[in-house]
Short mmCIF file of C-alpha atoms and ligand atoms in Angstrom, two decimals:
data_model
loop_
_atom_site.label_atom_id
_atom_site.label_comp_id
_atom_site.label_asym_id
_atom_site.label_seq_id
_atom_site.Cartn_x
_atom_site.Cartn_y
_atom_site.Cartn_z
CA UNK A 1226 10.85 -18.98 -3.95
CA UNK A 1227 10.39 -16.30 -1.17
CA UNK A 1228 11.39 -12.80 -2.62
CA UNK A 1229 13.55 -11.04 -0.18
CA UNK A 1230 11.80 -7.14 0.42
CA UNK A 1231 13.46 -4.13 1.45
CA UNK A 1232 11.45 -3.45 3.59
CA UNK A 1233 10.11 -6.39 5.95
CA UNK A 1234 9.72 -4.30 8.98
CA UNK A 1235 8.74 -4.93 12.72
CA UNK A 1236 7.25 -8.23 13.35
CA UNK A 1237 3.61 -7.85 12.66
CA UNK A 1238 4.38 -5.34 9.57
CA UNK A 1239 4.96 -5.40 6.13
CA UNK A 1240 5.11 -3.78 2.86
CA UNK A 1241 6.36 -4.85 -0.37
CA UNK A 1242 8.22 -1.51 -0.55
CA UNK A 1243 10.70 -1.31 -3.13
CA UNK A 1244 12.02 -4.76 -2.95
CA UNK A 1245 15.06 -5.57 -5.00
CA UNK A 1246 15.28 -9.57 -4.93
CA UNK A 1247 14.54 -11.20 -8.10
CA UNK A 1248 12.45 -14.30 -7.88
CA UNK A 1249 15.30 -15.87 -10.10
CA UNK A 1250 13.62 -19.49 -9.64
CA UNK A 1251 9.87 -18.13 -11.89
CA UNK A 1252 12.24 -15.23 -13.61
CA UNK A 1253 9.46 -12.83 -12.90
CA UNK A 1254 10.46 -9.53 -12.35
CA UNK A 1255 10.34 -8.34 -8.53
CA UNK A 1256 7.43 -6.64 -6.89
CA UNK A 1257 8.42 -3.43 -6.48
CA UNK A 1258 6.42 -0.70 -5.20
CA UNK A 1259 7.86 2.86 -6.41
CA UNK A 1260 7.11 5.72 -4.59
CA UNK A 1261 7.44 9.25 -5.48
CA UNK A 1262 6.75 12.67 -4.26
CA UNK A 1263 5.50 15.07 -6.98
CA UNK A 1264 5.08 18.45 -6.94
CA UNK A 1265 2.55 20.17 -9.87
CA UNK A 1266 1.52 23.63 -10.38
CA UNK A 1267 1.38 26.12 -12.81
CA UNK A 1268 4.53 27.77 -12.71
CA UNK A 1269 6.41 24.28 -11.35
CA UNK A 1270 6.57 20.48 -12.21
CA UNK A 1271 9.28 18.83 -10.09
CA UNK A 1272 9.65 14.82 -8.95
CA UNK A 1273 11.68 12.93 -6.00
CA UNK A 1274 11.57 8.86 -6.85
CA UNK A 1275 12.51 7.15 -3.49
CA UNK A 1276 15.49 5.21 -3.77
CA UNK A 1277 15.01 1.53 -2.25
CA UNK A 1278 18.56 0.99 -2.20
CA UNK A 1279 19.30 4.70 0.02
CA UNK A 1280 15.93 3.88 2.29
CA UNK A 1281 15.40 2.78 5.57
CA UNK A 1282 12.49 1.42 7.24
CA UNK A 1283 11.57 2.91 10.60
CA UNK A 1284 8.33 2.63 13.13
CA UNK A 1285 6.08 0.65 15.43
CA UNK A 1286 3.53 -1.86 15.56
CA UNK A 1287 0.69 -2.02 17.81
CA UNK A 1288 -2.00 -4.41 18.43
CA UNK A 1289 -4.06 -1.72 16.64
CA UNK A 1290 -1.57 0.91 15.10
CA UNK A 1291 1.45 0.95 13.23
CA UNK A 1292 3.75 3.43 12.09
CA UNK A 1293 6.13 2.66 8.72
CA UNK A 1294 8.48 5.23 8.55
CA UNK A 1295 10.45 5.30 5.48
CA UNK A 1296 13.88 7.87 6.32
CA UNK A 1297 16.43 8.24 3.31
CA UNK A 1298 18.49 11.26 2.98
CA UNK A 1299 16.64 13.75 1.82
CA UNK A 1300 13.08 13.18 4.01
CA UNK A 1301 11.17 10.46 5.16
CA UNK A 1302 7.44 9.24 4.74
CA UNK A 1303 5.28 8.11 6.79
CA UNK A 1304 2.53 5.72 6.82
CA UNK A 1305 0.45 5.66 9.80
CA UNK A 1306 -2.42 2.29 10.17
CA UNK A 1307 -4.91 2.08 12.44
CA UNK A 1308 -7.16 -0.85 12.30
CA UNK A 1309 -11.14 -0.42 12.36
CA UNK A 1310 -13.84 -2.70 14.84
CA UNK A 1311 -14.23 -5.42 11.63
CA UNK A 1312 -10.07 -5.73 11.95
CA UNK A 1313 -9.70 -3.54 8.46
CA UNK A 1314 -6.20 -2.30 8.63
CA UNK A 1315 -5.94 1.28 6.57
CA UNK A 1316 -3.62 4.10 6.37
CA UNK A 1317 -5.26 6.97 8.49
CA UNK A 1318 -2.55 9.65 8.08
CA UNK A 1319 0.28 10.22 5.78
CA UNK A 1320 3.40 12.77 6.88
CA UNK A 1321 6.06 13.60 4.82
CA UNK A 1322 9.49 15.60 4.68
CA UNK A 1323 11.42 16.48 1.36
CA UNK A 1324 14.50 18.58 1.70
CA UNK A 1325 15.22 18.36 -2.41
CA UNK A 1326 15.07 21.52 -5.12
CA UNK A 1327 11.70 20.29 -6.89
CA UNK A 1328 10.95 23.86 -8.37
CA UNK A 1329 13.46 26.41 -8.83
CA UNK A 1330 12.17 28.98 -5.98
CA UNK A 1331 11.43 25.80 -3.45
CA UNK A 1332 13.66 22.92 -2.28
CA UNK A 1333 11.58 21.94 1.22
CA UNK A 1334 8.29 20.08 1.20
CA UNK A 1335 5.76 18.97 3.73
CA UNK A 1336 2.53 17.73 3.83
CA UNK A 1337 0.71 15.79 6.36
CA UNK A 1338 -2.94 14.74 6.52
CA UNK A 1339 -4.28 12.86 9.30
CA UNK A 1340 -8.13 12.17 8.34
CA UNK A 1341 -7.34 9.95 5.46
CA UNK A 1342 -8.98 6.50 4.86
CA UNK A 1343 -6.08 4.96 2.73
CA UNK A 1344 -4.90 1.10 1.09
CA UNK A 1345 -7.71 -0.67 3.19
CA UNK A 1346 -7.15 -4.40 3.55
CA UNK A 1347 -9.62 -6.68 5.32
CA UNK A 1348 -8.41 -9.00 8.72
CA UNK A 1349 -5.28 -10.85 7.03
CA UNK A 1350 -4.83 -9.58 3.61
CA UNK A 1351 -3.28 -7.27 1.60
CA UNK A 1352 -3.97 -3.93 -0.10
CA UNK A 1353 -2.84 -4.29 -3.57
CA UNK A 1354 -3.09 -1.64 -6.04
CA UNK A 1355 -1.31 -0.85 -9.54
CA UNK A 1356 -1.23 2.50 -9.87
CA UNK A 1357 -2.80 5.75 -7.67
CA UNK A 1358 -1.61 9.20 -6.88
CA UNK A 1359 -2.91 11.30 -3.66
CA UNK A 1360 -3.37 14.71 -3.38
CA UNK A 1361 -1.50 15.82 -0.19
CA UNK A 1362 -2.11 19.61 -0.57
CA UNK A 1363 -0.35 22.33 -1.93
CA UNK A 1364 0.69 21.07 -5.20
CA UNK A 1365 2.07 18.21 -3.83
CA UNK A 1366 1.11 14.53 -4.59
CA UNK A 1367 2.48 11.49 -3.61
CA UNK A 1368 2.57 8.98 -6.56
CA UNK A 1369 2.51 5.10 -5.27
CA UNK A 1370 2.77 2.44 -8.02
CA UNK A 1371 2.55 -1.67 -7.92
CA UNK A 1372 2.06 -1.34 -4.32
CA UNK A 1373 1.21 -4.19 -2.02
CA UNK A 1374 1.08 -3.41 1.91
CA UNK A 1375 -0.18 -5.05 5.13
CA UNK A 1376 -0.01 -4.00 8.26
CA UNK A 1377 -2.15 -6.40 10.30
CA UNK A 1378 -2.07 -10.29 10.77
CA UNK A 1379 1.03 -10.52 8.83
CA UNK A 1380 1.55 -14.09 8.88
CA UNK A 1381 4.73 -15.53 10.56
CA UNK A 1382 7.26 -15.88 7.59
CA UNK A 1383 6.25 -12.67 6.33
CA UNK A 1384 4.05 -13.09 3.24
CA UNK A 1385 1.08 -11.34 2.70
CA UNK A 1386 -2.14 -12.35 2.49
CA UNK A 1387 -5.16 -12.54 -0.33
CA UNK A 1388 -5.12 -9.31 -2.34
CA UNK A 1389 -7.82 -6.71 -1.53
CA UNK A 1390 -7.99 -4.68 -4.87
CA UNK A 1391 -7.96 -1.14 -5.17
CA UNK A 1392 -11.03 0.14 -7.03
CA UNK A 1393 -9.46 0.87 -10.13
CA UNK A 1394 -8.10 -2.76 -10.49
CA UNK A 1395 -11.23 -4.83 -9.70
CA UNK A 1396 -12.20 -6.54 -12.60
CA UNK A 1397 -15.51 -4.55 -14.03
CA UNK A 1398 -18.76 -6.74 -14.57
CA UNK A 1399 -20.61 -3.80 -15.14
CA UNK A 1400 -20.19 -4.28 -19.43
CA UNK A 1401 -20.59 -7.97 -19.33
CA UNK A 1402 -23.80 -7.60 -16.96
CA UNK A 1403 -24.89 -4.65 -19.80
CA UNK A 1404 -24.40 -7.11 -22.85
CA UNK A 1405 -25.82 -10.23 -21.48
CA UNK A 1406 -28.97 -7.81 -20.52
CA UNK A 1407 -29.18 -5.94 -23.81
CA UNK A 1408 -29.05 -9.39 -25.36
CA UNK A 1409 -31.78 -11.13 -23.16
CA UNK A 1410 -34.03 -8.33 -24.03
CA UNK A 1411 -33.31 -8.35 -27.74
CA UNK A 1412 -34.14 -12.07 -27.76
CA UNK A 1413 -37.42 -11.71 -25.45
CA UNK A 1414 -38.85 -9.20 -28.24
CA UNK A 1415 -37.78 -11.57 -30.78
CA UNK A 1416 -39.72 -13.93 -29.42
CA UNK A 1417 -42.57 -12.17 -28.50
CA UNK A 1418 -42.60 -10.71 -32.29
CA UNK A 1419 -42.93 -14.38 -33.23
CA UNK A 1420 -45.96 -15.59 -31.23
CA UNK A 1421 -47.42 -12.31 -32.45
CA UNK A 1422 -47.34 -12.85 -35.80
CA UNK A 1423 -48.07 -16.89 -35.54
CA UNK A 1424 -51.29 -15.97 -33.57
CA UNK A 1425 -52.43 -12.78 -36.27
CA UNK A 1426 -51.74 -15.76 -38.86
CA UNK A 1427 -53.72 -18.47 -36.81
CA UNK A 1428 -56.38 -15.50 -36.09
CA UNK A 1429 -57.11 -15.51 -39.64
CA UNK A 1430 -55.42 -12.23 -39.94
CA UNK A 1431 -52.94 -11.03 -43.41
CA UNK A 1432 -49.55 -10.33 -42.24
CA UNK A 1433 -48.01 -7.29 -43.84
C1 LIG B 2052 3.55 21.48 -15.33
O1 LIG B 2052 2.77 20.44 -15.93
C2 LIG B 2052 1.44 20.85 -16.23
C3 LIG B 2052 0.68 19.66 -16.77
O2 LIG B 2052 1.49 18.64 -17.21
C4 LIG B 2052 1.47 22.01 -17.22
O3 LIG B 2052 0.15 22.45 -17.46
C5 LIG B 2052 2.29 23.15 -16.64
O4 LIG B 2052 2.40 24.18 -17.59
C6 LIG B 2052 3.67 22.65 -16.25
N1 LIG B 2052 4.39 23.75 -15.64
C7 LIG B 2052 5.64 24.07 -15.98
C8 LIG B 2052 6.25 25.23 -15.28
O5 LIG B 2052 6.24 23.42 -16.82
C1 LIG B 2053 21.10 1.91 -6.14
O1 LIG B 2053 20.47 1.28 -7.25
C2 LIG B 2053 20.67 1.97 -8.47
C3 LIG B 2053 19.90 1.25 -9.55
O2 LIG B 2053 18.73 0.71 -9.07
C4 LIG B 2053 22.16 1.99 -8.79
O3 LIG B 2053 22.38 2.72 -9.98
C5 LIG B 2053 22.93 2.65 -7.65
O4 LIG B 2053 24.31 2.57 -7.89
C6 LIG B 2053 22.60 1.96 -6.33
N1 LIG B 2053 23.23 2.72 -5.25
C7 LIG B 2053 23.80 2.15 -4.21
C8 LIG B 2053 24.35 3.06 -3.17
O5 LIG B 2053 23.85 0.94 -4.09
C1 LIG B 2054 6.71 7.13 13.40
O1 LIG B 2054 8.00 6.56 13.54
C2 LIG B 2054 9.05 7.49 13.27
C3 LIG B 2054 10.35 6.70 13.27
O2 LIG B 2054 10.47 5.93 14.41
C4 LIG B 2054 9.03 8.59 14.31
O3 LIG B 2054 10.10 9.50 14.06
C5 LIG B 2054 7.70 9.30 14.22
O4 LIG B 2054 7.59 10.29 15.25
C6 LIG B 2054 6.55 8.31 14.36
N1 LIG B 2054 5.31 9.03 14.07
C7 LIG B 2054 4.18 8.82 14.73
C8 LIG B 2054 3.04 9.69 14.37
O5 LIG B 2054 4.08 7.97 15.59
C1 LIG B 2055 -8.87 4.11 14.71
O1 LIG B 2055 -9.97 3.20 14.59
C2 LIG B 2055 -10.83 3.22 15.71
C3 LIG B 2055 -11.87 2.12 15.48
O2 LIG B 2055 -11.26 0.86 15.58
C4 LIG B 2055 -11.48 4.57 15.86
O3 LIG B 2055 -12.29 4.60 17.01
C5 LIG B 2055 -10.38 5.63 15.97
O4 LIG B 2055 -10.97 6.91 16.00
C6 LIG B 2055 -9.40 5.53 14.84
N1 LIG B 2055 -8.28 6.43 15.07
C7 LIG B 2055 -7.90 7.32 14.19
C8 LIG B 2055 -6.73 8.16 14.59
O5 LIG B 2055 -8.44 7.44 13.10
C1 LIG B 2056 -6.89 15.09 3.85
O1 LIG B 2056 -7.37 14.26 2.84
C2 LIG B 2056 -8.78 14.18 2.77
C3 LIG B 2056 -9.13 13.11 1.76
O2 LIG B 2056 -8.39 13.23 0.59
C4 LIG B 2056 -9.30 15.55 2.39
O3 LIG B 2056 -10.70 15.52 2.31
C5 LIG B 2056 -8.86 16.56 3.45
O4 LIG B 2056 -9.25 17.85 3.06
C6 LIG B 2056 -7.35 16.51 3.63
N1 LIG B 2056 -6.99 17.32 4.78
C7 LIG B 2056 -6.01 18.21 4.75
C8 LIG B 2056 -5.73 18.92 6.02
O5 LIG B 2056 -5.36 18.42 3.72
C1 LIG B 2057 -5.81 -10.62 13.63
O1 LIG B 2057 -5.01 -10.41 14.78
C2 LIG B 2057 -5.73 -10.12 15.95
C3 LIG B 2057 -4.74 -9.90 17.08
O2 LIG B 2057 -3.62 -9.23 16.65
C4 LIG B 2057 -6.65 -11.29 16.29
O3 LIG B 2057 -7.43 -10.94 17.42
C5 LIG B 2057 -7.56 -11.54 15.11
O4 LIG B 2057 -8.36 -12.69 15.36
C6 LIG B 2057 -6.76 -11.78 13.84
N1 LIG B 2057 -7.68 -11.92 12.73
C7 LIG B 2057 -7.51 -12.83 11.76
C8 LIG B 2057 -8.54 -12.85 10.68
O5 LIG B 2057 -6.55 -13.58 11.73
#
């Protein structure tokens, strides 16, 4: 069963964003990304959690850029994709607006940085990550978790393709590949201890 998302924008976009749909018929809970602006200094600590359910989504597509724009009442966010010469879609720069008290002396936010390399996803799939937080400057971050987001070769009913992984969530070989090693070593010495001694013995030699 198709999960119904918030935000299934423009024809060749799409992001998970803050769906609210239930896939009733597995009883899983929705994918839901969650988005929130954060601001953390010294002197303040202060958080804005988009609503889905107060959020519009807003933009373009292009053949090789696309802009999600996501406008609720307080700000907006955007997102804005450009795709590289191997058809890699990515997020090259990230605005946003926040008119909302998040510290006592401040209640309007900004940030925008447009040399970013952000949520890459190969020709067809989708960038899929649990959990990451960017630095936008100035104390501000903006927090994105269980997201999921293509903006390229979205395929015709809208679903998104095989999941490129975020660093953080590809699985890690490096301890299994460390075990098996330390173990094929151990054994090799083993071995070699073996023939050692059987050859001192055959040699005529007194083992100690
Ligand atoms: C904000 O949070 C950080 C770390 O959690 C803490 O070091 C800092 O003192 C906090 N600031 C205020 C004003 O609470
Ligand atoms: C939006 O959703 C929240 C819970 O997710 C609910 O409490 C609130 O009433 C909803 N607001 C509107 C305008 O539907
Ligand atoms: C992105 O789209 C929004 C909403 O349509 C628009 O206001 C904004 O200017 C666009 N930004 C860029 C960089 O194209
Ligand atoms: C977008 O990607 C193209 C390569 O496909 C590159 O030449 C261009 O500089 C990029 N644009 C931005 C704004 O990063
Ligand atoms: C934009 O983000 C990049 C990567 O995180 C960082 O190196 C750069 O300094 C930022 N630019 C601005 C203007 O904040
Ligand atoms: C992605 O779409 C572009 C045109 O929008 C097409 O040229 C390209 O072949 C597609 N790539 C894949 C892997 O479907």
């Amino acid at each position: 069963m198709k999960r119904a998302a918030v935000f299934v924008f423009v024809a060749c976009c799409v992001v998970s964003a803050l769906s609210l749909a239930e896939d009733k018929k597995n009883s899983k809970p929705p994918t839901t990304m969650e988005l929130q602006i954060r601001l953390a200094t010294l002197k303040a600590n202060g958080t804005f959690i988009v609503q889905p359910n107060k959020t519009k989504a807003d933009g373009f597509c292009e053949e090789m850029k696309a802009n999600l724009t996501l406008v609720f009442k307080e700000g907006f966010i955007t997102f804005m994709f450009n795709k590289s010469a191997d058809g890699t879609g990515y997020v090259n720069a990230l605005f946003f607006t926040l008119a909302y008290p998040l510290s006592k002396d401040r209640s309007a936010y900004s940030a925008n940085n447009n040399s970013l390399h952000l949520f890459p996803a190969k020709a067809g799939h989708s960038y899929s990550c649990k959990k990451e937080s960017l630095y936008m400057g100035n104390g501000l971050w903006l927090d994105v978790d269980r997201d999921r987001m293509q903006a390229f070769n979205v395929s015709k009913n809208h679903e998104f393709g095989i999941s490129d992984f975020c660093p953080a969530d590809q699985p890690d070989y490096r301890v299994a590949i460390g075990v098996g090693v330390t173990l094929l070593v151990l054994i090799v010495i083993v071995v070699v201890a073996y023939m050692l001694s059987r050859r001192r013995r055959s040699d005529g030699y007194q083992s100690l």
